[in-house]
C-alpha positions as YAML, in Angstrom:
chain: A
units: angstrom
residues:
- id: 1
  name: MET
  ca: [22.68, -28.36, -25.90]
- id: 2
  name: ARG
  ca: [20.80, -30.44, -28.46]
- id: 3
  name: CYS
  ca: [20.31, -29.20, -32.00]
- id: 4
  name: PRO
  ca: [16.61, -28.40, -32.54]
- id: 5
  name: PHE
  ca: [16.88, -29.68, -36.14]
- id: 6
  name: CYS
  ca: [18.73, -33.01, -35.95]
- id: 7
  name: ARG
  ca: [18.79, -33.55, -32.14]
- id: 8
  name: HIS
  ca: [22.58, -34.01, -32.16]
- id: 9
  name: SER
  ca: [24.08, -33.19, -28.76]
- id: 10
  name: ASP
  ca: [27.27, -31.43, -29.91]
- id: 11
  name: CYS
  ca: [26.71, -27.75, -30.70]
- id: 12
  name: LYS
  ca: [29.32, -25.01, -30.79]
- id: 13
  name: VAL
  ca: [28.78, -21.47, -29.48]
- id: 14
  name: ILE
  ca: [29.63, -18.93, -32.20]
- id: 15
  name: ASP
  ca: [28.69, -15.71, -30.44]
- id: 16
  name: SER
  ca: [27.47, -14.62, -26.95]
- id: 17
  name: ARG
  ca: [25.90, -11.31, -25.97]
- id: 18
  name: GLU
  ca: [24.21, -9.93, -22.90]
- id: 19
  name: VAL
  ca: [20.61, -8.83, -23.45]
- id: 20
  name: GLU
  ca: [17.78, -7.40, -21.35]
- id: 21
  name: GLU
  ca: [20.08, -5.19, -19.27]
- id: 22
  name: GLY
  ca: [22.44, -8.07, -18.50]
- id: 23
  name: THR
  ca: [19.81, -10.39, -17.05]
- id: 24
  name: ALA
  ca: [20.04, -12.82, -19.97]
- id: 25
  name: THR
  ca: [22.62, -14.13, -22.43]
- id: 26
  name: ARG
  ca: [21.89, -14.61, -26.14]
- id: 27
  name: ARG
  ca: [24.02, -17.30, -27.75]
- id: 28
  name: ARG
  ca: [24.34, -18.03, -31.47]
- id: 29
  name: ARG
  ca: [25.11, -21.72, -31.96]
- id: 30
  name: ALA
  ca: [26.04, -24.08, -34.80]
- id: 31
  name: CYS
  ca: [25.38, -27.82, -34.86]
- id: 32
  name: ALA
  ca: [28.48, -29.95, -35.44]
- id: 33
  name: ALA
  ca: [26.43, -32.64, -37.22]
- id: 34
  name: CYS
  ca: [24.05, -30.81, -39.60]
- id: 35
  name: GLY
  ca: [25.74, -27.39, -39.62]
- id: 36
  name: LYS
  ca: [22.51, -25.47, -39.04]
- id: 37
  name: ARG
  ca: [22.58, -22.40, -36.83]
- id: 38
  name: PHE
  ca: [20.17, -21.41, -34.08]
- id: 39
  name: THR
  ca: [19.89, -18.97, -31.19]
- id: 40
  name: THR
  ca: [19.35, -19.68, -27.51]
- id: 41
  name: VAL
  ca: [18.60, -17.25, -24.72]
- id: 42
  name: GLU
  ca: [19.78, -18.16, -21.25]
- id: 43
  name: GLU
  ca: [18.29, -16.42, -18.28]
- id: 44
  name: ALA
  ca: [19.29, -16.86, -14.66]
- id: 45
  name: VAL
  ca: [16.16, -17.69, -12.72]
- id: 46
  name: LEU
  ca: [15.92, -15.99, -9.36]
- id: 47
  name: ALA
  ca: [13.77, -18.00, -6.98]
- id: 48
  name: VAL
  ca: [11.95, -16.64, -3.94]
- id: 49
  name: VAL
  ca: [11.48, -19.01, -1.01]
- id: 50
  name: LYS
  ca: [8.25, -18.24, 0.83]
- id: 51
  name: ARG
  ca: [7.71, -18.79, 4.56]
- id: 52
  name: SER
  ca: [5.80, -21.99, 3.78]
- id: 53
  name: GLY
  ca: [8.88, -23.37, 1.99]
- id: 54
  name: VAL
  ca: [7.33, -23.07, -1.47]
- id: 55
  name: THR
  ca: [9.69, -21.71, -4.12]
- id: 56
  name: GLU
  ca: [8.52, -19.50, -6.98]
- id: 57
  name: PRO
  ca: [10.26, -17.30, -9.57]
- id: 58
  name: PHE
  ca: [10.94, -13.68, -8.60]
- id: 59
  name: SER
  ca: [8.29, -11.39, -10.05]
- id: 60
  name: ARG
  ca: [8.55, -7.62, -10.49]
- id: 61
  name: ASP
  ca: [4.77, -7.60, -10.83]
- id: 62
  name: LYS
  ca: [4.41, -8.98, -7.30]
- id: 63
  name: VAL
  ca: [6.75, -6.29, -5.98]
- id: 64
  name: VAL
  ca: [4.69, -3.62, -7.75]
- id: 65
  name: SER
  ca: [1.39, -4.97, -6.46]
- id: 66
  name: GLY
  ca: [2.65, -5.12, -2.88]
- id: 67
  name: VAL
  ca: [4.04, -1.61, -3.02]
- id: 68
  name: ARG
  ca: [0.90, -0.37, -4.78]
- id: 69
  name: ARG
  ca: [-1.14, -1.53, -1.76]
- id: 70
  name: ALA
  ca: [1.17, 0.41, 0.57]
- id: 71
  name: CYS
  ca: [0.84, 3.46, -1.71]
- id: 72
  name: GLN
  ca: [-2.96, 3.30, -1.83]
- id: 73
  name: GLY
  ca: [-4.34, 6.83, -1.56]
- id: 74
  name: ARG
  ca: [-0.89, 8.36, -2.11]
- id: 75
  name: SER
  ca: [0.22, 10.31, -5.19]
- id: 76
  name: VAL
  ca: [2.68, 7.74, -6.56]
- id: 77
  name: ASP
  ca: [2.64, 7.10, -10.30]
- id: 78
  name: GLU
  ca: [3.01, 3.77, -12.08]
- id: 79
  name: ASP
  ca: [6.43, 4.65, -13.56]
- id: 80
  name: ALA
  ca: [7.81, 5.22, -10.06]
- id: 81
  name: LEU
  ca: [6.50, 1.81, -8.99]
- id: 82
  name: GLN
  ca: [8.10, 0.13, -12.01]
- id: 83
  name: GLN
  ca: [11.44, 1.86, -11.31]
- id: 84
  name: LEU
  ca: [11.26, 0.77, -7.68]
- id: 85
  name: ALA
  ca: [10.63, -2.85, -8.74]
- id: 86
  name: HIS
  ca: [13.61, -2.66, -11.11]
- id: 87
  name: ARG
  ca: [15.86, -1.34, -8.33]
- id: 88
  name: VAL
  ca: [14.68, -4.10, -5.99]
- id: 89
  name: GLU
  ca: [15.37, -6.79, -8.59]
- id: 90
  name: GLU
  ca: [18.86, -5.41, -9.21]
- id: 91
  name: ALA
  ca: [19.58, -5.34, -5.47]
- id: 92
  name: VAL
  ca: [18.31, -8.89, -4.96]
- id: 93
  name: ARG
  ca: [20.25, -10.24, -7.97]
- id: 94
  name: ALA
  ca: [23.40, -8.46, -6.75]
- id: 95
  name: GLY
  ca: [23.32, -10.78, -3.73]
- id: 96
  name: GLY
  ca: [24.54, -13.50, -6.08]
- id: 97
  name: THR
  ca: [22.33, -16.30, -4.82]
- id: 98
  name: ALA
  ca: [19.84, -18.26, -6.89]
- id: 99
  name: GLU
  ca: [17.30, -18.44, -4.06]
- id: 100
  name: ILE
  ca: [16.31, -15.67, -1.68]
- id: 101
  name: PRO
  ca: [13.85, -15.73, 1.23]
- id: 102
  name: SER
  ca: [10.70, -13.68, 0.64]
- id: 103
  name: ASN
  ca: [11.35, -11.54, 3.71]
- id: 104
  name: GLU
  ca: [14.65, -10.40, 2.17]
- id: 105
  name: VAL
  ca: [12.75, -9.22, -0.90]
- id: 106
  name: GLY
  ca: [10.48, -7.25, 1.42]
- id: 107
  name: LEU
  ca: [13.48, -5.74, 3.20]
- id: 108
  name: ALA
  ca: [15.06, -4.84, -0.16]
- id: 109
  name: ILE
  ca: [11.92, -2.85, -0.96]
- id: 110
  name: LEU
  ca: [12.20, -0.67, 2.15]
- id: 111
  name: GLY
  ca: [15.12, 1.55, 1.06]
- id: 112
  name: PRO
  ca: [13.73, 2.62, -2.31]
- id: 113
  name: LEU
  ca: [10.23, 2.93, -0.85]
- id: 114
  name: LYS
  ca: [11.47, 5.25, 1.91]
- id: 115
  name: GLU
  ca: [12.86, 7.55, -0.80]
- id: 116
  name: LEU
  ca: [9.63, 7.34, -2.80]
- id: 117
  name: ASP
  ca: [6.99, 7.95, -0.10]
- id: 118
  name: GLU
  ca: [7.45, 7.95, 3.68]
- id: 119
  name: VAL
  ca: [3.82, 7.08, 4.48]
- id: 120
  name: ALA
  ca: [3.87, 4.09, 2.13]
- id: 121
  name: TYR
  ca: [7.22, 3.14, 3.66]
- id: 122
  name: LEU
  ca: [5.70, 3.10, 7.16]
- id: 123
  name: ARG
  ca: [2.80, 0.97, 5.97]
- id: 124
  name: PHE
  ca: [5.10, -1.50, 4.27]
- id: 125
  name: ALA
  ca: [7.65, -1.53, 7.11]
- id: 126
  name: SER
  ca: [4.94, -2.31, 9.63]
- id: 127
  name: VAL
  ca: [4.37, -5.62, 7.87]
- id: 128
  name: TYR
  ca: [7.94, -6.60, 6.98]
- id: 129
  name: ARG
  ca: [9.46, -5.54, 10.28]
- id: 130
  name: SER
  ca: [6.52, -7.04, 12.17]
- id: 131
  name: PHE
  ca: [5.49, -3.97, 14.14]
- id: 132
  name: THR
  ca: [3.55, -5.14, 17.18]
- id: 133
  name: SER
  ca: [2.79, -1.87, 18.97]
- id: 134
  name: ILE
  ca: [2.36, 1.84, 18.51]
- id: 135
  name: GLU
  ca: [5.84, 2.25, 20.00]
- id: 136
  name: ASP
  ca: [7.26, 0.48, 16.94]
- id: 137
  name: PHE
  ca: [5.61, 3.10, 14.73]
- id: 138
  name: GLU
  ca: [6.80, 5.94, 16.97]
- id: 139
  name: ARG
  ca: [10.37, 4.64, 16.89]
- id: 140
  name: GLU
  ca: [10.31, 4.36, 13.09]
- id: 141
  name: ILE
  ca: [8.84, 7.87, 12.72]
- id: 142
  name: ALA
  ca: [11.54, 9.22, 15.06]
- id: 143
  name: ASP
  ca: [14.19, 7.55, 12.88]
- id: 144
  name: LEU
  ca: [12.64, 9.13, 9.77]
- id: 145
  name: ARG
  ca: [12.72, 12.56, 11.44]
- id: 146
  name: VAL
  ca: [16.36, 12.14, 12.47]
- id: 147
  name: ALA
  ca: [17.27, 11.09, 8.91]
- id: 148
  name: ALA
  ca: [15.39, 14.08, 7.47]
- id: 149
  name: ALA
  ca: [17.08, 16.46, 9.92]
- id: 150
  name: GLY
  ca: [20.46, 14.94, 9.05]
- id: 151
  name: GLU
  ca: [19.85, 15.57, 5.36]
- id: 152
  name: ALA
  ca: [18.82, 19.17, 6.07]
- id: 153
  name: ALA
  ca: [21.93, 19.69, 8.19]
- id: 154
  name: ASP
  ca: [24.20, 18.45, 5.37]
- id: 155
  name: PRO
  ca: [26.82, 21.19, 4.71]
- id: 156
  name: ARG
  ca: [26.27, 20.86, 0.96]
- id: 157
  name: ASP
  ca: [22.59, 21.76, 1.49]
- id: 158
  name: ARG
  ca: [23.54, 24.87, 3.46]
- id: 159
  name: ALA
  ca: [25.96, 25.95, 0.72]
- id: 160
  name: ASP
  ca: [23.22, 25.48, -1.88]
- id: 161
  name: ARG
  ca: [20.80, 27.59, 0.18]
- id: 162
  name: ARG
  ca: [23.37, 30.42, 0.51]
- id: 163
  name: GLU
  ca: [23.91, 30.48, -3.25]
- id: 164
  name: THR
  ca: [20.19, 30.63, -3.98]
- id: 165
  name: SER
  ca: [19.06, 32.88, -1.12]
- id: 166
  name: PRO
  ca: [17.73, 36.32, -2.18]
- id: 167
  name: SER
  ca: [19.84, 38.10, 0.45]
- id: 168
  name: GLY
  ca: [23.15, 36.55, -0.52]
...
């Protein structure tokens, strides 16, 4: 790291802290030559590799805009979209790689989107799972129904219903 004041190349790190929810590191540095102090912020850049081979930085805004299209006409608020984008970024960064294919970003969106809105999930899944027929939609809807029935059959749910039922 070069000193921004004297351009000397030997600078010592005095203090390091995580900032922005752990996505960046703030370092306080001192120049060995002139003694002046300065701060740097280091951020790990997550790159998305598109189908064409072009690489671009990961963007929460792009996630939000894609999901917003799938949610068009649905009652999904902006805060929910921002939270979904945050969850997707955390999941993608947890993979530990500096570059991720764009289709993996799309697949990372599916889980949180299914929890948010099932209709928007189906719209989005039809693109990222390359649905080619109505049977693909029917299969996905059947899977959603099975998952919903499984959640309703959860013993904890039944216990909650007994505690809150007017007859019990």
